[in-house]
């Protein structure tokens, strides 16, 4: 068991280094953590569904998978397929992943150091891409720019959650990681990620100011570094302003029924047609991964084909509503709400404040990013969310 625990620690610390820097390795590490959890469950006769510190986490993640499973079972759509459920398999494995986390003890300092190194790596990746002229304006290494930008937002903010306990040298290390993280966010040029970063960074500043007033100086230094880096890099590469102008132009075009297949136009059509589809089947929906096929029937003729080609509606709440109805939306809100409430209720406890703060930032980050992106539709985002919750929740519930 000692060797098994060492292997689990290795996997846990390796995950932030590769989740958005090297494709395949993140989901592979997640799978290995689940296998180690299954091994522990069998060898020690433990059930993650009955252990006090992790049972709620196990039930809400497994329950979310069951809702998606039954949405497929109940669907009669011609595009219905069991194969698509593999995209939600991380929630099926989540109870065993959290069991693996539960059996080892990794300090917040060690854990965050891994996150900081991972954040510096992604910043270096996009910097090299920019210098070599790769990417066509949206730089994200091996990954889709939205996936890269979304997860970069959260990793970047996590680098500064532990400033309370850090020495001056460690705090400088955090600021360096923050700098590289902001570089990654800006260079990904993901509009949703940039907006979410600003919202969650403001939330970070407010919480640090309210809960830890003696840490105000450090928190405001961190915020200042983040904002200054963002503005400097944005102005230096000149891509963010162009993306904002495009949004404004395409919204105006959509309003008059023109250019419905533009990036913004398709999304607005998705939202409008998705709501109509939901209202026609509000209880159980149409089945997981059928949301765009169904929504396309209600869309303007010019946008039908464009919407059909997507796999989600670029809004996690609406995607769940169309896929699994009100039940799907409730399961998503529980998946986000329970960890958020759990984190907020212990923010005042000085000893676990970094864990609670990270929990709030994680959930609020996913909640805001989910307004414009499919945050739980791909293995990278799913693995990321479950991985960090698996580290945090047992500590928040003890």
GROMACS .gro file of C-alpha atoms in nm:
model
  398
    1UNK     CA    1   0.000   0.000   0.000
    2UNK     CA    2   0.295   0.235   0.060
    3UNK     CA    3   0.400   0.199  -0.304
    4UNK     CA    4   0.044   0.253  -0.416
    5UNK     CA    5   0.021   0.574  -0.216
    6UNK     CA    6   0.348   0.703  -0.360
    7UNK     CA    7   0.218   0.632  -0.707
    8UNK     CA    8  -0.105   0.818  -0.630
    9UNK     CA    9   0.092   1.120  -0.505
   10UNK     CA   10   0.298   1.114  -0.825
   11UNK     CA   11  -0.018   1.107  -1.038
   12UNK     CA   12  -0.182   1.388  -0.843
   13UNK     CA   13   0.119   1.618  -0.872
   14UNK     CA   14   0.172   1.534  -1.240
   15UNK     CA   15  -0.184   1.620  -1.345
   16UNK     CA   16  -0.157   2.005  -1.339
   17UNK     CA   17   0.166   1.983  -1.540
   18UNK     CA   18   0.003   1.815  -1.838
   19UNK     CA   19  -0.374   1.876  -1.834
   20UNK     CA   20  -0.351   2.159  -2.092
   21UNK     CA   21   0.007   2.120  -2.208
   22UNK     CA   22   0.027   1.760  -2.332
   23UNK     CA   23  -0.279   1.597  -2.489
   24UNK     CA   24  -0.393   1.253  -2.371
   25UNK     CA   25  -0.181   1.258  -2.054
   26UNK     CA   26  -0.437   1.446  -1.841
   27UNK     CA   27  -0.724   1.201  -1.905
   28UNK     CA   28  -0.479   0.911  -1.877
   29UNK     CA   29  -0.367   1.025  -1.530
   30UNK     CA   30  -0.731   1.067  -1.433
   31UNK     CA   31  -0.803   0.710  -1.544
   32UNK     CA   32  -0.504   0.578  -1.347
   33UNK     CA   33  -0.627   0.762  -1.036
   34UNK     CA   34  -0.967   0.595  -1.080
   35UNK     CA   35  -0.799   0.254  -1.114
   36UNK     CA   36  -0.600   0.317  -0.796
   37UNK     CA   37  -0.923   0.415  -0.621
   38UNK     CA   38  -1.087   0.090  -0.734
   39UNK     CA   39  -0.784  -0.101  -0.608
   40UNK     CA   40  -0.814   0.067  -0.267
   41UNK     CA   41  -1.189   0.003  -0.254
   42UNK     CA   42  -1.139  -0.369  -0.320
   43UNK     CA   43  -0.827  -0.427  -0.112
   44UNK     CA   44  -0.949  -0.231   0.193
   45UNK     CA   45  -1.320  -0.307   0.149
   46UNK     CA   46  -1.410   0.063   0.135
   47UNK     CA   47  -1.700   0.231  -0.041
   48UNK     CA   48  -1.673   0.599  -0.139
   49UNK     CA   49  -2.053   0.613  -0.118
   50UNK     CA   50  -2.055   0.539   0.255
   51UNK     CA   51  -1.743   0.719   0.385
   52UNK     CA   52  -1.853   1.034   0.564
   53UNK     CA   53  -1.597   1.277   0.419
   54UNK     CA   54  -1.645   1.181   0.055
   55UNK     CA   55  -1.989   1.026   0.019
   56UNK     CA   56  -2.170   1.349  -0.078
   57UNK     CA   57  -1.911   1.422  -0.346
   58UNK     CA   58  -1.946   1.064  -0.471
   59UNK     CA   59  -2.323   1.079  -0.492
   60UNK     CA   60  -2.349   1.416  -0.670
   61UNK     CA   61  -2.092   1.319  -0.935
   62UNK     CA   62  -2.227   0.966  -0.988
   63UNK     CA   63  -2.582   1.105  -0.982
   64UNK     CA   64  -2.495   1.350  -1.258
   65UNK     CA   65  -2.372   1.061  -1.473
   66UNK     CA   66  -2.694   0.866  -1.404
   67UNK     CA   67  -2.907   1.160  -1.519
   68UNK     CA   68  -2.717   1.171  -1.849
   69UNK     CA   69  -2.746   0.792  -1.877
   70UNK     CA   70  -3.123   0.796  -1.834
   71UNK     CA   71  -3.155   1.083  -2.080
   72UNK     CA   72  -3.012   0.847  -2.342
   73UNK     CA   73  -3.231   0.559  -2.226
   74UNK     CA   74  -3.548   0.769  -2.261
   75UNK     CA   75  -3.458   0.935  -2.589
   76UNK     CA   76  -3.608   0.839  -2.924
   77UNK     CA   77  -3.396   1.077  -3.128
   78UNK     CA   78  -3.235   0.931  -3.443
   79UNK     CA   79  -2.900   1.079  -3.337
   80UNK     CA   80  -2.915   0.901  -3.000
   81UNK     CA   81  -2.605   0.695  -2.915
   82UNK     CA   82  -2.465   0.519  -2.610
   83UNK     CA   83  -2.114   0.589  -2.732
   84UNK     CA   84  -2.146   0.957  -2.647
   85UNK     CA   85  -2.173   0.873  -2.277
   86UNK     CA   86  -1.798   0.811  -2.279
   87UNK     CA   87  -1.766   1.191  -2.265
   88UNK     CA   88  -1.929   1.178  -1.921
   89UNK     CA   89  -1.739   0.872  -1.797
   90UNK     CA   90  -1.526   1.090  -1.567
   91UNK     CA   91  -1.831   1.137  -1.345
   92UNK     CA   92  -1.878   0.761  -1.330
   93UNK     CA   93  -1.516   0.726  -1.214
   94UNK     CA   94  -1.523   1.028  -0.981
   95UNK     CA   95  -1.610   0.834  -0.659
   96UNK     CA   96  -1.298   0.622  -0.700
   97UNK     CA   97  -1.081   0.919  -0.791
   98UNK     CA   98  -1.180   1.095  -0.469
   99UNK     CA   99  -1.110   0.775  -0.275
  100UNK     CA  100  -0.755   0.775  -0.415
  101UNK     CA  101  -0.713   1.138  -0.307
  102UNK     CA  102  -0.855   1.058   0.036
  103UNK     CA  103  -0.589   0.795   0.108
  104UNK     CA  104  -0.292   1.031   0.067
  105UNK     CA  105  -0.195   1.356   0.236
  106UNK     CA  106  -0.057   1.632   0.013
  107UNK     CA  107   0.000   1.973   0.168
  108UNK     CA  108  -0.155   2.277   0.007
  109UNK     CA  109   0.194   2.418  -0.050
  110UNK     CA  110   0.311   2.112  -0.244
  111UNK     CA  111  -0.015   2.092  -0.436
  112UNK     CA  112  -0.005   2.459  -0.537
  113UNK     CA  113   0.361   2.435  -0.640
  114UNK     CA  114   0.255   2.176  -0.896
  115UNK     CA  115  -0.020   2.408  -1.019
  116UNK     CA  116   0.227   2.697  -1.045
  117UNK     CA  117   0.473   2.494  -1.250
  118UNK     CA  118   0.189   2.383  -1.479
  119UNK     CA  119   0.079   2.744  -1.522
  120UNK     CA  120   0.429   2.861  -1.610
  121UNK     CA  121   0.453   2.579  -1.866
  122UNK     CA  122   0.138   2.686  -2.051
  123UNK     CA  123   0.253   3.047  -2.052
  124UNK     CA  124   0.584   2.943  -2.203
  125UNK     CA  125   0.409   2.728  -2.464
  126UNK     CA  126   0.203   3.016  -2.605
  127UNK     CA  127   0.499   3.256  -2.579
  128UNK     CA  128   0.712   3.025  -2.794
  129UNK     CA  129   0.422   2.985  -3.038
  130UNK     CA  130   0.389   3.362  -3.065
  131UNK     CA  131   0.761   3.415  -3.121
  132UNK     CA  132   0.764   3.147  -3.391
  133UNK     CA  133   0.455   3.291  -3.558
  134UNK     CA  134   0.227   2.991  -3.505
  135UNK     CA  135  -0.145   2.974  -3.431
  136UNK     CA  136  -0.308   3.235  -3.653
  137UNK     CA  137  -0.390   3.468  -3.363
  138UNK     CA  138  -0.529   3.213  -3.114
  139UNK     CA  139  -0.243   3.035  -2.940
  140UNK     CA  140  -0.315   2.727  -2.728
  141UNK     CA  141  -0.050   2.462  -2.785
  142UNK     CA  142  -0.205   2.125  -2.868
  143UNK     CA  143  -0.552   2.224  -2.750
  144UNK     CA  144  -0.869   2.393  -2.866
  145UNK     CA  145  -0.831   2.763  -2.773
  146UNK     CA  146  -1.153   2.766  -2.568
  147UNK     CA  147  -1.057   2.459  -2.364
  148UNK     CA  148  -0.706   2.596  -2.317
  149UNK     CA  149  -0.824   2.945  -2.222
  150UNK     CA  150  -1.096   2.823  -1.985
  151UNK     CA  151  -0.869   2.596  -1.784
  152UNK     CA  152  -0.586   2.850  -1.795
  153UNK     CA  153  -0.816   3.097  -1.616
  154UNK     CA  154  -0.862   2.863  -1.321
  155UNK     CA  155  -0.501   2.747  -1.299
  156UNK     CA  156  -0.387   3.110  -1.307
  157UNK     CA  157  -0.616   3.212  -1.023
  158UNK     CA  158  -0.518   2.908  -0.817
  159UNK     CA  159  -0.156   3.026  -0.816
  160UNK     CA  160  -0.246   3.306  -0.574
  161UNK     CA  161  -0.487   3.136  -0.332
  162UNK     CA  162  -0.212   3.047  -0.084
  163UNK     CA  163  -0.047   3.386  -0.040
  164UNK     CA  164  -0.143   3.398   0.327
  165UNK     CA  165   0.104   3.125   0.425
  166UNK     CA  166   0.381   3.215   0.180
  167UNK     CA  167   0.721   3.365   0.248
  168UNK     CA  168   0.832   3.664   0.042
  169UNK     CA  169   1.024   3.431  -0.189
  170UNK     CA  170   0.724   3.203  -0.233
  171UNK     CA  171   0.496   3.501  -0.298
  172UNK     CA  172   0.725   3.619  -0.576
  173UNK     CA  173   0.711   3.269  -0.722
  174UNK     CA  174   0.331   3.295  -0.718
  175UNK     CA  175   0.343   3.628  -0.901
  176UNK     CA  176   0.569   3.481  -1.168
  177UNK     CA  177   0.323   3.195  -1.219
  178UNK     CA  178   0.037   3.448  -1.228
  179UNK     CA  179   0.217   3.645  -1.497
  180UNK     CA  180   0.265   3.341  -1.722
  181UNK     CA  181  -0.094   3.233  -1.662
  182UNK     CA  182  -0.231   3.568  -1.774
  183UNK     CA  183  -0.010   3.548  -2.083
  184UNK     CA  184  -0.170   3.211  -2.163
  185UNK     CA  185  -0.522   3.349  -2.116
  186UNK     CA  186  -0.468   3.653  -2.337
  187UNK     CA  187  -0.290   3.460  -2.613
  188UNK     CA  188  -0.567   3.200  -2.627
  189UNK     CA  189  -0.791   3.494  -2.724
  190UNK     CA  190  -1.097   3.319  -2.585
  191UNK     CA  191  -1.362   3.584  -2.521
  192UNK     CA  192  -1.541   3.376  -2.258
  193UNK     CA  193  -1.217   3.299  -2.077
  194UNK     CA  194  -1.111   3.664  -2.071
  195UNK     CA  195  -1.447   3.777  -1.933
  196UNK     CA  196  -1.450   3.500  -1.671
  197UNK     CA  197  -1.095   3.585  -1.565
  198UNK     CA  198  -1.194   3.943  -1.490
  199UNK     CA  199  -1.504   3.837  -1.296
  200UNK     CA  200  -1.331   3.572  -1.086
  201UNK     CA  201  -1.022   3.790  -1.026
  202UNK     CA  202  -1.254   4.058  -0.886
  203UNK     CA  203  -1.420   3.795  -0.667
  204UNK     CA  204  -1.077   3.687  -0.542
  205UNK     CA  205  -0.992   4.044  -0.446
  206UNK     CA  206  -1.323   4.092  -0.263
  207UNK     CA  207  -1.291   3.768  -0.066
  208UNK     CA  208  -0.932   3.835   0.032
  209UNK     CA  209  -1.025   4.189   0.134
  210UNK     CA  210  -1.326   4.081   0.341
  211UNK     CA  211  -1.211   3.753   0.495
  212UNK     CA  212  -0.838   3.818   0.540
  213UNK     CA  213  -0.798   4.193   0.588
  214UNK     CA  214  -0.437   4.149   0.704
  215UNK     CA  215  -0.359   4.004   0.359
  216UNK     CA  216  -0.501   4.298   0.167
  217UNK     CA  217  -0.162   4.423   0.052
  218UNK     CA  218  -0.061   4.091  -0.102
  219UNK     CA  219  -0.398   4.032  -0.263
  220UNK     CA  220  -0.403   4.375  -0.423
  221UNK     CA  221  -0.046   4.330  -0.545
  222UNK     CA  222  -0.154   4.004  -0.708
  223UNK     CA  223  -0.458   4.171  -0.865
  224UNK     CA  224  -0.243   4.459  -0.988
  225UNK     CA  225   0.007   4.219  -1.147
  226UNK     CA  226  -0.277   4.027  -1.312
  227UNK     CA  227  -0.450   4.334  -1.453
  228UNK     CA  228  -0.128   4.506  -1.561
  229UNK     CA  229  -0.006   4.193  -1.737
  230UNK     CA  230  -0.343   4.151  -1.908
  231UNK     CA  231  -0.352   4.509  -2.037
  232UNK     CA  232   0.013   4.509  -2.143
  233UNK     CA  233  -0.002   4.180  -2.334
  234UNK     CA  234  -0.339   4.266  -2.489
  235UNK     CA  235  -0.213   4.600  -2.618
  236UNK     CA  236   0.119   4.448  -2.721
  237UNK     CA  237  -0.025   4.176  -2.944
  238UNK     CA  238  -0.338   4.374  -3.043
  239UNK     CA  239  -0.580   4.082  -3.063
  240UNK     CA  240  -0.829   4.135  -2.780
  241UNK     CA  241  -0.969   4.462  -2.918
  242UNK     CA  242  -1.030   4.299  -3.255
  243UNK     CA  243  -1.224   4.014  -3.094
  244UNK     CA  244  -1.446   4.264  -2.906
  245UNK     CA  245  -1.513   4.460  -3.224
  246UNK     CA  246  -1.609   4.137  -3.402
  247UNK     CA  247  -1.859   4.052  -3.128
  248UNK     CA  248  -2.026   4.393  -3.153
  249UNK     CA  249  -2.048   4.375  -3.532
  250UNK     CA  250  -2.185   4.020  -3.540
  251UNK     CA  251  -2.451   4.095  -3.275
  252UNK     CA  252  -2.579   4.384  -3.484
  253UNK     CA  253  -2.581   4.163  -3.793
  254UNK     CA  254  -2.777   3.891  -3.611
  255UNK     CA  255  -3.040   4.142  -3.496
  256UNK     CA  256  -3.125   4.226  -3.855
  257UNK     CA  257  -3.113   3.864  -3.968
  258UNK     CA  258  -2.781   3.894  -4.149
  259UNK     CA  259  -2.470   3.673  -4.123
  260UNK     CA  260  -2.639   3.409  -3.904
  261UNK     CA  261  -2.351   3.168  -3.956
  262UNK     CA  262  -2.092   3.396  -3.796
  263UNK     CA  263  -1.938   3.284  -3.468
  264UNK     CA  264  -2.164   3.506  -3.256
  265UNK     CA  265  -2.463   3.467  -3.488
  266UNK     CA  266  -2.462   3.087  -3.459
  267UNK     CA  267  -2.440   3.106  -3.082
  268UNK     CA  268  -2.730   3.347  -3.055
  269UNK     CA  269  -2.935   3.124  -3.284
  270UNK     CA  270  -2.837   2.827  -3.066
  271UNK     CA  271  -2.963   2.998  -2.753
  272UNK     CA  272  -3.290   3.103  -2.912
  273UNK     CA  273  -3.364   2.768  -3.077
  274UNK     CA  274  -3.240   2.573  -2.774
  275UNK     CA  275  -3.493   2.744  -2.548
  276UNK     CA  276  -3.770   2.660  -2.794
  277UNK     CA  277  -3.659   2.295  -2.800
  278UNK     CA  278  -3.651   2.280  -2.420
  279UNK     CA  279  -4.003   2.419  -2.390
  280UNK     CA  280  -4.131   2.135  -2.610
  281UNK     CA  281  -3.979   1.870  -2.381
  282UNK     CA  282  -3.908   2.034  -2.043
  283UNK     CA  283  -3.908   1.731  -1.815
  284UNK     CA  284  -3.665   1.473  -1.957
  285UNK     CA  285  -3.522   1.641  -2.266
  286UNK     CA  286  -3.400   1.468  -2.581
  287UNK     CA  287  -3.095   1.272  -2.464
  288UNK     CA  288  -2.730   1.354  -2.409
  289UNK     CA  289  -2.547   1.485  -2.719
  290UNK     CA  290  -2.873   1.542  -2.906
  291UNK     CA  291  -2.910   1.907  -2.807
  292UNK     CA  292  -2.773   2.063  -3.126
  293UNK     CA  293  -2.952   1.821  -3.358
  294UNK     CA  294  -3.283   1.907  -3.192
  295UNK     CA  295  -3.215   2.281  -3.159
  296UNK     CA  296  -3.129   2.304  -3.528
  297UNK     CA  297  -3.493   2.216  -3.613
  298UNK     CA  298  -3.609   2.536  -3.444
  299UNK     CA  299  -3.338   2.759  -3.591
  300UNK     CA  300  -3.344   2.997  -3.884
  301UNK     CA  301  -3.292   2.809  -4.211
  302UNK     CA  302  -2.955   2.976  -4.271
  303UNK     CA  303  -2.815   2.855  -3.936
  304UNK     CA  304  -2.960   2.503  -3.921
  305UNK     CA  305  -2.662   2.322  -4.069
  306UNK     CA  306  -2.408   2.523  -3.870
  307UNK     CA  307  -2.584   2.443  -3.540
  308UNK     CA  308  -2.625   2.075  -3.628
  309UNK     CA  309  -2.248   2.036  -3.674
  310UNK     CA  310  -2.175   2.131  -3.313
  311UNK     CA  311  -2.193   1.889  -3.019
  312UNK     CA  312  -2.326   2.134  -2.758
  313UNK     CA  313  -2.508   2.468  -2.745
  314UNK     CA  314  -2.218   2.677  -2.612
  315UNK     CA  315  -2.405   2.722  -2.287
  316UNK     CA  316  -2.374   2.447  -2.029
  317UNK     CA  317  -2.706   2.524  -1.864
  318UNK     CA  318  -2.903   2.525  -2.189
  319UNK     CA  319  -2.724   2.214  -2.315
  320UNK     CA  320  -2.825   2.025  -2.001
  321UNK     CA  321  -3.181   2.156  -2.026
  322UNK     CA  322  -3.224   2.035  -2.384
  323UNK     CA  323  -3.038   1.708  -2.321
  324UNK     CA  324  -3.206   1.604  -1.996
  325UNK     CA  325  -3.476   1.861  -1.924
  326UNK     CA  326  -3.534   2.020  -1.585
  327UNK     CA  327  -3.379   1.714  -1.421
  328UNK     CA  328  -3.060   1.772  -1.620
  329UNK     CA  329  -3.048   2.137  -1.518
  330UNK     CA  330  -3.105   2.048  -1.151
  331UNK     CA  331  -2.829   1.787  -1.156
  332UNK     CA  332  -2.590   2.048  -1.299
  333UNK     CA  333  -2.690   2.306  -1.039
  334UNK     CA  334  -2.635   2.049  -0.763
  335UNK     CA  335  -2.296   1.959  -0.908
  336UNK     CA  336  -2.197   2.325  -0.890
  337UNK     CA  337  -2.401   2.435  -0.591
  338UNK     CA  338  -2.304   2.177  -0.330
  339UNK     CA  339  -1.927   2.241  -0.358
  340UNK     CA  340  -1.988   2.617  -0.368
  341UNK     CA  341  -2.199   2.618  -0.051
  342UNK     CA  342  -1.952   2.382   0.117
  343UNK     CA  343  -1.666   2.619   0.036
  344UNK     CA  344  -1.846   2.938   0.136
  345UNK     CA  345  -1.955   2.804   0.476
  346UNK     CA  346  -1.594   2.746   0.587
  347UNK     CA  347  -1.431   3.056   0.438
  348UNK     CA  348  -1.409   3.206   0.786
  349UNK     CA  349  -1.198   2.915   0.914
  350UNK     CA  350  -0.844   3.044   0.893
  351UNK     CA  351  -0.681   2.699   0.885
  352UNK     CA  352  -0.856   2.586   0.566
  353UNK     CA  353  -0.915   2.922   0.399
  354UNK     CA  354  -0.695   2.842   0.092
  355UNK     CA  355  -0.898   2.525   0.028
  356UNK     CA  356  -1.227   2.709   0.065
  357UNK     CA  357  -1.110   2.998  -0.154
  358UNK     CA  358  -0.997   2.757  -0.425
  359UNK     CA  359  -1.334   2.583  -0.409
  360UNK     CA  360  -1.522   2.912  -0.456
  361UNK     CA  361  -1.302   3.018  -0.747
  362UNK     CA  362  -1.330   2.677  -0.914
  363UNK     CA  363  -1.708   2.665  -0.903
  364UNK     CA  364  -1.765   3.031  -0.989
  365UNK     CA  365  -1.515   2.992  -1.273
  366UNK     CA  366  -1.704   2.695  -1.417
  367UNK     CA  367  -2.038   2.868  -1.358
  368UNK     CA  368  -1.936   3.182  -1.548
  369UNK     CA  369  -1.749   3.001  -1.824
  370UNK     CA  370  -2.050   2.773  -1.867
  371UNK     CA  371  -2.260   3.068  -1.986
  372UNK     CA  372  -2.076   3.075  -2.319
  373UNK     CA  373  -1.891   2.742  -2.330
  374UNK     CA  374  -1.966   2.373  -2.281
  375UNK     CA  375  -1.770   2.331  -1.960
  376UNK     CA  376  -1.869   1.970  -1.889
  377UNK     CA  377  -1.883   1.837  -2.244
  378UNK     CA  378  -1.522   1.722  -2.289
  379UNK     CA  379  -1.285   1.495  -2.102
  380UNK     CA  380  -1.035   1.771  -2.020
  381UNK     CA  381  -1.285   2.004  -1.853
  382UNK     CA  382  -1.456   1.713  -1.674
  383UNK     CA  383  -1.128   1.569  -1.547
  384UNK     CA  384  -1.011   1.912  -1.432
  385UNK     CA  385  -1.327   1.987  -1.233
  386UNK     CA  386  -1.340   1.648  -1.063
  387UNK     CA  387  -0.966   1.643  -0.994
  388UNK     CA  388  -0.965   1.971  -0.803
  389UNK     CA  389  -1.287   1.895  -0.619
  390UNK     CA  390  -1.147   1.555  -0.521
  391UNK     CA  391  -0.854   1.731  -0.356
  392UNK     CA  392  -1.063   2.001  -0.190
  393UNK     CA  393  -1.388   1.847  -0.073
  394UNK     CA  394  -1.258   1.592   0.180
  395UNK     CA  395  -1.071   1.876   0.354
  396UNK     CA  396  -1.375   2.102   0.355
  397UNK     CA  397  -1.604   1.834   0.500
  398UNK     CA  398  -1.375   1.704   0.775
   0.00000   0.00000   0.00000
